[in-house]
PDB file of C-alpha atoms in Angstrom:
ATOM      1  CA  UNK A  28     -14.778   0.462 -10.040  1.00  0.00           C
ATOM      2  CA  UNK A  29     -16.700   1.544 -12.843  1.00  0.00           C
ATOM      3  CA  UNK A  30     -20.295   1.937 -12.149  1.00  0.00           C
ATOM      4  CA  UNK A  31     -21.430   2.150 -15.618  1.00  0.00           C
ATOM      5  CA  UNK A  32     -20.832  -1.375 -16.075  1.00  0.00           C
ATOM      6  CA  UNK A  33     -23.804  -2.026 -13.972  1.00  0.00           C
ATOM      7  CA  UNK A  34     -25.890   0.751 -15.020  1.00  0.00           C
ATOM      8  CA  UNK A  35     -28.121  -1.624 -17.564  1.00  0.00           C
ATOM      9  CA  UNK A  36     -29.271  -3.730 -14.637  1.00  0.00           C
ATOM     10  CA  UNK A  37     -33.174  -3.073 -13.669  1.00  0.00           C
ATOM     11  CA  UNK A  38     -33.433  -1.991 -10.232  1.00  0.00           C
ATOM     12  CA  UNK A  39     -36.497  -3.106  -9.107  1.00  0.00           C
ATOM     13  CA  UNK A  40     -37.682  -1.425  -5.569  1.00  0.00           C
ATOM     14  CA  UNK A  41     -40.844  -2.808  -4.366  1.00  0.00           C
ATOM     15  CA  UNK A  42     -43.713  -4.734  -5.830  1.00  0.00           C
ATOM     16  CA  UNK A  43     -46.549  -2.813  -5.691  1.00  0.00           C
ATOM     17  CA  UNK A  44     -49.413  -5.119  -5.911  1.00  0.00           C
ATOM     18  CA  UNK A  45     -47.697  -7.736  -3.806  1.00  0.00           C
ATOM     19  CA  UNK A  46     -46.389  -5.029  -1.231  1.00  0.00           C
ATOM     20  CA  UNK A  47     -43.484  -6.756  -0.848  1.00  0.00           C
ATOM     21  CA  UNK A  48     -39.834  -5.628  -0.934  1.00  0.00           C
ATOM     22  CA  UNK A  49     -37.424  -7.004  -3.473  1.00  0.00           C
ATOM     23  CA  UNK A  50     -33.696  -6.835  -3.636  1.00  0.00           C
ATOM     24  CA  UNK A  51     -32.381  -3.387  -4.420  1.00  0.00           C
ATOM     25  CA  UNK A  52     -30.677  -3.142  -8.408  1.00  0.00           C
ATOM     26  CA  UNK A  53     -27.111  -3.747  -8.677  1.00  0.00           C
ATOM     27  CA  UNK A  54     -26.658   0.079  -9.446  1.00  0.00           C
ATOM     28  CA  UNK A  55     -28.467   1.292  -6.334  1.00  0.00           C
ATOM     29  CA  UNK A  56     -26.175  -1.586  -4.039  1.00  0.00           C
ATOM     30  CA  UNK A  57     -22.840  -0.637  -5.791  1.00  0.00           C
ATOM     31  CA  UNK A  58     -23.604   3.484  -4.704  1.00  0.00           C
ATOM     32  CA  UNK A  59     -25.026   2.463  -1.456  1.00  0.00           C
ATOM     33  CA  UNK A  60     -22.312  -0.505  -0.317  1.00  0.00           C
ATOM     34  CA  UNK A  61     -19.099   0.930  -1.955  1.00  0.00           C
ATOM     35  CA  UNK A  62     -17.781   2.502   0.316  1.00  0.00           C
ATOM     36  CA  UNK A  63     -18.643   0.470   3.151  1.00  0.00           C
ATOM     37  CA  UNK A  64     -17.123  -2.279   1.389  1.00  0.00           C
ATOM     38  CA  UNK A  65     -13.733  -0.815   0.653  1.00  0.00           C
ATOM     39  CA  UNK A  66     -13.266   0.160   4.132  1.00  0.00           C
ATOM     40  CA  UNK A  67     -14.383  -3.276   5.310  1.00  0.00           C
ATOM     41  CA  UNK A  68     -11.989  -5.060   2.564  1.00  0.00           C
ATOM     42  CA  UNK A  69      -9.121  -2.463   3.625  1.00  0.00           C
ATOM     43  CA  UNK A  70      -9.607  -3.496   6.928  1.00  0.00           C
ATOM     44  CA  UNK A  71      -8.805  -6.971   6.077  1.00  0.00           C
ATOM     45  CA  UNK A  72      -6.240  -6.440   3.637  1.00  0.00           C
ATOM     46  CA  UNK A  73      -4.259  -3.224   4.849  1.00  0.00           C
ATOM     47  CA  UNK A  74      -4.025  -2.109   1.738  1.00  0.00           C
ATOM     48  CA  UNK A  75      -6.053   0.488  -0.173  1.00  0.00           C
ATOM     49  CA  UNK A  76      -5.434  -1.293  -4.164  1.00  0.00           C
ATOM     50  CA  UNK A  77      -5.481  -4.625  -2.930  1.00  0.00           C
ATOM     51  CA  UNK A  78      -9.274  -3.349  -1.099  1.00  0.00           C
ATOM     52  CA  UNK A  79     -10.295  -1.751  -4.228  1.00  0.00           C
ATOM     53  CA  UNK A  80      -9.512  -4.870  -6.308  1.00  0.00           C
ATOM     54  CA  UNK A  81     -11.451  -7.074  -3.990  1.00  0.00           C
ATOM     55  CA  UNK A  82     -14.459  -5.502  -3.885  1.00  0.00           C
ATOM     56  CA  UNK A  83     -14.576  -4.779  -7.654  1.00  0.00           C
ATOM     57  CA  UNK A  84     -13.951  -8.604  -8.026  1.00  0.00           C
ATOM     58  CA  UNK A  85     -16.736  -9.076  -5.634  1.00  0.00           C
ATOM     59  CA  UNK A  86     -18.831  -6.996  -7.702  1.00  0.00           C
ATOM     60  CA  UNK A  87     -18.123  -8.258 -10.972  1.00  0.00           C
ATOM     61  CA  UNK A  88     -18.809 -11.836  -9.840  1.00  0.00           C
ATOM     62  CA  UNK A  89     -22.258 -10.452  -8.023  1.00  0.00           C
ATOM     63  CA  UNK A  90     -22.944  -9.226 -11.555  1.00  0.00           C
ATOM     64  CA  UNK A  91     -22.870 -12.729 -12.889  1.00  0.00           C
ATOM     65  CA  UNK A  92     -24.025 -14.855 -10.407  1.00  0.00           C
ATOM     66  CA  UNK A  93     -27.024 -11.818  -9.492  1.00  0.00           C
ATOM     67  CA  UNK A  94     -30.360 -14.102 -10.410  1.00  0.00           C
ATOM     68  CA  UNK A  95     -29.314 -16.562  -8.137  1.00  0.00           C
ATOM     69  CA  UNK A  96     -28.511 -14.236  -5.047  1.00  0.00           C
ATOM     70  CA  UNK A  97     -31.321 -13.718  -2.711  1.00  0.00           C
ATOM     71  CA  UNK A  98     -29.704 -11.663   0.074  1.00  0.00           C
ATOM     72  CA  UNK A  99     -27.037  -8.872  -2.085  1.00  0.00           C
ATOM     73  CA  UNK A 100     -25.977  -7.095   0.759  1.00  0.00           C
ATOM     74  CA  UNK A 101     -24.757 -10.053   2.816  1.00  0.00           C
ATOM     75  CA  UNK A 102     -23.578 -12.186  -0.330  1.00  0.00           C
ATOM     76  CA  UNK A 103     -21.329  -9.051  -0.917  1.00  0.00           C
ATOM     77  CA  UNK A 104     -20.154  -8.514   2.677  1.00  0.00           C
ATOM     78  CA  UNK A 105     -19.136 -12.616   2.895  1.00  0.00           C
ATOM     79  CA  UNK A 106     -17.530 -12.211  -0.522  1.00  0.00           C
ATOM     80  CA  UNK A 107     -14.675  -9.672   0.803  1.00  0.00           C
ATOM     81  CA  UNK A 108     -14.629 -11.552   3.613  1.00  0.00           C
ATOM     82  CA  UNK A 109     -13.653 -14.720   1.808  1.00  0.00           C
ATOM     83  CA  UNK A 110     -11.474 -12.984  -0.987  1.00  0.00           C
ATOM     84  CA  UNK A 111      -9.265 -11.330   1.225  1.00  0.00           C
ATOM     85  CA  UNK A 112      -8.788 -14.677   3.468  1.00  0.00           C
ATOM     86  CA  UNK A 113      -8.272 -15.810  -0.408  1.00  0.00           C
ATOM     87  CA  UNK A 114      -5.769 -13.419  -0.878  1.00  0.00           C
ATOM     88  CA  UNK A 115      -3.767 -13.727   2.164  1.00  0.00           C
ATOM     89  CA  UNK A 116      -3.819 -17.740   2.210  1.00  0.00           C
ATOM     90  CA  UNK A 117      -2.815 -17.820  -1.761  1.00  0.00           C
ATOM     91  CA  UNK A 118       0.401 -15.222  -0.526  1.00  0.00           C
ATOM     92  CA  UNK A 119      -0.498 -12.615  -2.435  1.00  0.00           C
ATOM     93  CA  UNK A 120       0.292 -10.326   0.115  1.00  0.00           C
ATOM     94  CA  UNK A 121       2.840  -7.473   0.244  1.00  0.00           C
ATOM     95  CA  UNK A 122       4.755  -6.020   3.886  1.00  0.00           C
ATOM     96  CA  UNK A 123       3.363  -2.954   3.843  1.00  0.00           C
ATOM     97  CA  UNK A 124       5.781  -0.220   5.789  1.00  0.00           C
ATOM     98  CA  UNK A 125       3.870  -0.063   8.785  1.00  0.00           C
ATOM     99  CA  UNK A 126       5.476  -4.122   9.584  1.00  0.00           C
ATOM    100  CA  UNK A 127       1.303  -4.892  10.322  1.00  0.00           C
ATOM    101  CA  UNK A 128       1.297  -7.781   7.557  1.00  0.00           C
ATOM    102  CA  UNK A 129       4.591  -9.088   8.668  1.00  0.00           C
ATOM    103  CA  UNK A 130       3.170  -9.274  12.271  1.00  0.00           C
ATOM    104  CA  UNK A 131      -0.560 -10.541  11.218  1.00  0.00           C
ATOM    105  CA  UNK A 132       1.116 -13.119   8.804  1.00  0.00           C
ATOM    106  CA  UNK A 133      -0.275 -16.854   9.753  1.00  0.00           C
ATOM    107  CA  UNK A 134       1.973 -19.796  10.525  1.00  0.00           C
ATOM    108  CA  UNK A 135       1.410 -23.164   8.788  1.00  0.00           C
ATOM    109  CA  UNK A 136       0.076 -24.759  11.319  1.00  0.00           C
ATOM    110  CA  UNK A 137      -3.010 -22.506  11.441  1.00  0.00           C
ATOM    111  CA  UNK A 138      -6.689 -23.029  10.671  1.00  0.00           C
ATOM    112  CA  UNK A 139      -8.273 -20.902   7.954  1.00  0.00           C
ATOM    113  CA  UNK A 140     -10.307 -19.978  10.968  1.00  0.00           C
ATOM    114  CA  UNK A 141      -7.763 -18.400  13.001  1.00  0.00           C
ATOM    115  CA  UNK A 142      -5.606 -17.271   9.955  1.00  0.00           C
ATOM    116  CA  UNK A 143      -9.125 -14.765   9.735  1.00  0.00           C
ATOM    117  CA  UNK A 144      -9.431 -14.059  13.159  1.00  0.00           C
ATOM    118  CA  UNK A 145      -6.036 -12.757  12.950  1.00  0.00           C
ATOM    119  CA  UNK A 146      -6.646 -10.757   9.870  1.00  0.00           C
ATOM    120  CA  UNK A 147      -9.733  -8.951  11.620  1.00  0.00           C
ATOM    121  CA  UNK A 148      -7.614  -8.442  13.988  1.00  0.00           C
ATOM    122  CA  UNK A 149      -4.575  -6.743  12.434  1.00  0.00           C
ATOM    123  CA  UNK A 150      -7.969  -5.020  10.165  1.00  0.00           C
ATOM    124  CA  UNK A 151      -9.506  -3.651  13.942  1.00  0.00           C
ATOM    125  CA  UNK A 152      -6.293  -2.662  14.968  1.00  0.00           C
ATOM    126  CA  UNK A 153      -4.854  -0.955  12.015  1.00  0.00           C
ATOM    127  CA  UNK A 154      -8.568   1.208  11.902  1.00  0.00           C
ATOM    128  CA  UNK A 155      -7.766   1.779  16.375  1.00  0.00           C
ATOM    129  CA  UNK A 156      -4.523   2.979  15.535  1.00  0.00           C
ATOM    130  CA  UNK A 157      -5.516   5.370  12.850  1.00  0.00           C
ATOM    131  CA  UNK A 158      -8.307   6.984  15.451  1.00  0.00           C
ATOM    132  CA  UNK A 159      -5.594   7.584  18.140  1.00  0.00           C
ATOM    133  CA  UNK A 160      -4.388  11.037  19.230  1.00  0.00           C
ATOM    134  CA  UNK A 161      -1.406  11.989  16.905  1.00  0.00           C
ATOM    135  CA  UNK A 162       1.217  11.712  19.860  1.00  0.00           C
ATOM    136  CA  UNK A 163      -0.021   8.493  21.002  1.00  0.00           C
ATOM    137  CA  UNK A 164       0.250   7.143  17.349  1.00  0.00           C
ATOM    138  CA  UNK A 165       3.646   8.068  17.399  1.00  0.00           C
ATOM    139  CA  UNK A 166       4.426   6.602  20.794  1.00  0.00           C
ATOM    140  CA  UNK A 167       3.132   3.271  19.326  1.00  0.00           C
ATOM    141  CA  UNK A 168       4.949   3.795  16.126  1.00  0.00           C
ATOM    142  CA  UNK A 169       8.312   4.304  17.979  1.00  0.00           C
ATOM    143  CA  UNK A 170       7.659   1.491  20.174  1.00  0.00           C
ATOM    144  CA  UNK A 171       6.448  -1.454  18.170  1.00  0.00           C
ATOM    145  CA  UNK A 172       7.684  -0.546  14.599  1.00  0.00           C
ATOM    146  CA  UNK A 173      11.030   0.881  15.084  1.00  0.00           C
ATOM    147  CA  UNK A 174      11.819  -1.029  18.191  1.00  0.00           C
ATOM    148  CA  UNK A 175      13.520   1.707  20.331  1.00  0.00           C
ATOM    149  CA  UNK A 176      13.844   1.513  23.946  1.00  0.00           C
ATOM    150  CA  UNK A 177      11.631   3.756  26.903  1.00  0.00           C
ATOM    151  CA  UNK A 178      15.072   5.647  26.491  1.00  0.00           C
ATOM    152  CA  UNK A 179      15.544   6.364  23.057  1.00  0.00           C
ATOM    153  CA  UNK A 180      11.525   7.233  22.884  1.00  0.00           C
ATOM    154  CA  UNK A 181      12.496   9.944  25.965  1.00  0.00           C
ATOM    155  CA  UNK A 182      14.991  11.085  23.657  1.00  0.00           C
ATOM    156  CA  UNK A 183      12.642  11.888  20.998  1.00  0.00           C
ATOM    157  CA  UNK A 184       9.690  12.995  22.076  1.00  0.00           C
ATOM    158  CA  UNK A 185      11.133  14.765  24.997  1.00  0.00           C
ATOM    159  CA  UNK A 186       8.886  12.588  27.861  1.00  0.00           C
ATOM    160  CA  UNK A 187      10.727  11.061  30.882  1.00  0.00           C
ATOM    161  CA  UNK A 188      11.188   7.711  30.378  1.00  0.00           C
ATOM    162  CA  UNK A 189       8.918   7.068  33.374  1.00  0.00           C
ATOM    163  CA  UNK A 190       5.676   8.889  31.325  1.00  0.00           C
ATOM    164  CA  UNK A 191       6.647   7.395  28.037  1.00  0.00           C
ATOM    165  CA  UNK A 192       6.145   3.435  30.000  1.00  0.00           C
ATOM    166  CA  UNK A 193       3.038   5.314  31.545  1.00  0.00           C
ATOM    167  CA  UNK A 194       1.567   6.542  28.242  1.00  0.00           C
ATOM    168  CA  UNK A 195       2.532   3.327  26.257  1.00  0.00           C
ATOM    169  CA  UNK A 196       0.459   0.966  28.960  1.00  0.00           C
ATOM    170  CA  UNK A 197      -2.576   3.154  28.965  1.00  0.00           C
ATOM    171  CA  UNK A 198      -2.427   3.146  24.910  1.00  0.00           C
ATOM    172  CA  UNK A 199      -2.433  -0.609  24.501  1.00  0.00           C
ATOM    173  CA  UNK A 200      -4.970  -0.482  27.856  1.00  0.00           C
ATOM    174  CA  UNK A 201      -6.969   0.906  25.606  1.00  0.00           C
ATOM    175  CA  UNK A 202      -6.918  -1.052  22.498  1.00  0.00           C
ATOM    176  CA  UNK A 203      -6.602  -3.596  24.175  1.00  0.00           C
ATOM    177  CA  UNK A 204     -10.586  -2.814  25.610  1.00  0.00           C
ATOM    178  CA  UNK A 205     -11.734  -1.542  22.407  1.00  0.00           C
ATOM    179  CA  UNK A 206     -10.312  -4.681  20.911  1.00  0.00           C
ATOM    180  CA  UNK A 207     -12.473  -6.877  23.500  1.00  0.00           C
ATOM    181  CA  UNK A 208     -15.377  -4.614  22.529  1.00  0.00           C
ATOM    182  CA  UNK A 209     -15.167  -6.077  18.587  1.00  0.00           C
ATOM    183  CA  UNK A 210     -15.102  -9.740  20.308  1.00  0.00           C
ATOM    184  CA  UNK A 211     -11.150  -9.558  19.546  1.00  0.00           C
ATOM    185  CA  UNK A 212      -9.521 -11.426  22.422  1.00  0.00           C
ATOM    186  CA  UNK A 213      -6.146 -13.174  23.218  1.00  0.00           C
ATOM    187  CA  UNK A 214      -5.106 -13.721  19.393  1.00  0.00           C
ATOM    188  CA  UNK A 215      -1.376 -14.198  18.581  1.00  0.00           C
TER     189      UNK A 215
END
């Protein structure tokens, strides 16, 4: 992401004798949407270069197609959207460790629809996961990526079986109701 490449681009603010506001410059969008962007792209993707890569794409091709765009913001927003479903319908995907892609991967039979509503999905989840306590990460980790039993989890983390079931039902409790919260509900 080089933001000299866009640093010959006017940036008009406002329009003085009109008083009217006019789209921001590409310069001023790139600093201010950036990083919003990436996070919203890694979301998606579940991976950091393949993120980067969109939203530079999207970029570049805002950079071309800029007269024509009356709205930036949301043109660029829409654009990740529909260059990461791009990506992960064209295969381009790669299993990341944490078995995520593998798990969010869409069967043939699926609409482009709900191929994206799983994405989001996997995207929500991945960012949940990520904002749990350390322990309860690892609970979830244990559970659902290395596939041990309530046992071997005991073993490990030195719980009773009985609090490890307790813990791992009030963990997916709650992402399960933070999930809801995003509009995420019952997808496979």
């Amino acid at each position: 992401s080089d933001p000299t490449l866009f640093a010959f681009m006017p940036s008009p603010l406002q329009n003085e004798s009109a008083g009217t506001e006019v789209k921001p410059g590409l310069l001023a969008l790139f600093e201010s949407e950036e990083s919003s962007l990436l996070r919203y792209a890694f979301s998606l993707t579940g991976r950091r270069a393949i993120a980067e890569e969109i939203v530079q794409e999207v970029f570049l091709q805002l950079h071309a197609h800029w007269e024509g765009v009356e709205n930036p913001r949301a043109w660029l927003f829409r654009s990740v959207r529909n260059r990461s479903a791009n990506h992960h319908r064209d295969g381009k995907r790669e299993v990341t460790g944490d078995g995520l892609a593998l798990q969010g991967a869409a069967s043939e039979e699926d609409t482009p629809e709900v191929s994206l509503q799983r994405m989001e999905a996997a995207g929500f989840l991945r960012l949940l996961l990520a904002e749990l306590e350390e322990a309860d990460r690892k609970l979830v980790h244990l559970k659902y990526f290395e596939n041990l039993r309530y046992r071997e989890i005991a073993e490990r983390t030195e719980m009773s079986v009985g609090n490890v079931g307790y813990r791992l039902h009030h963990i997916l409790k709650q992402l399960a109701d933070k999930l809801r919260h995003f509009g995420i509900d019952g997808i496979s």
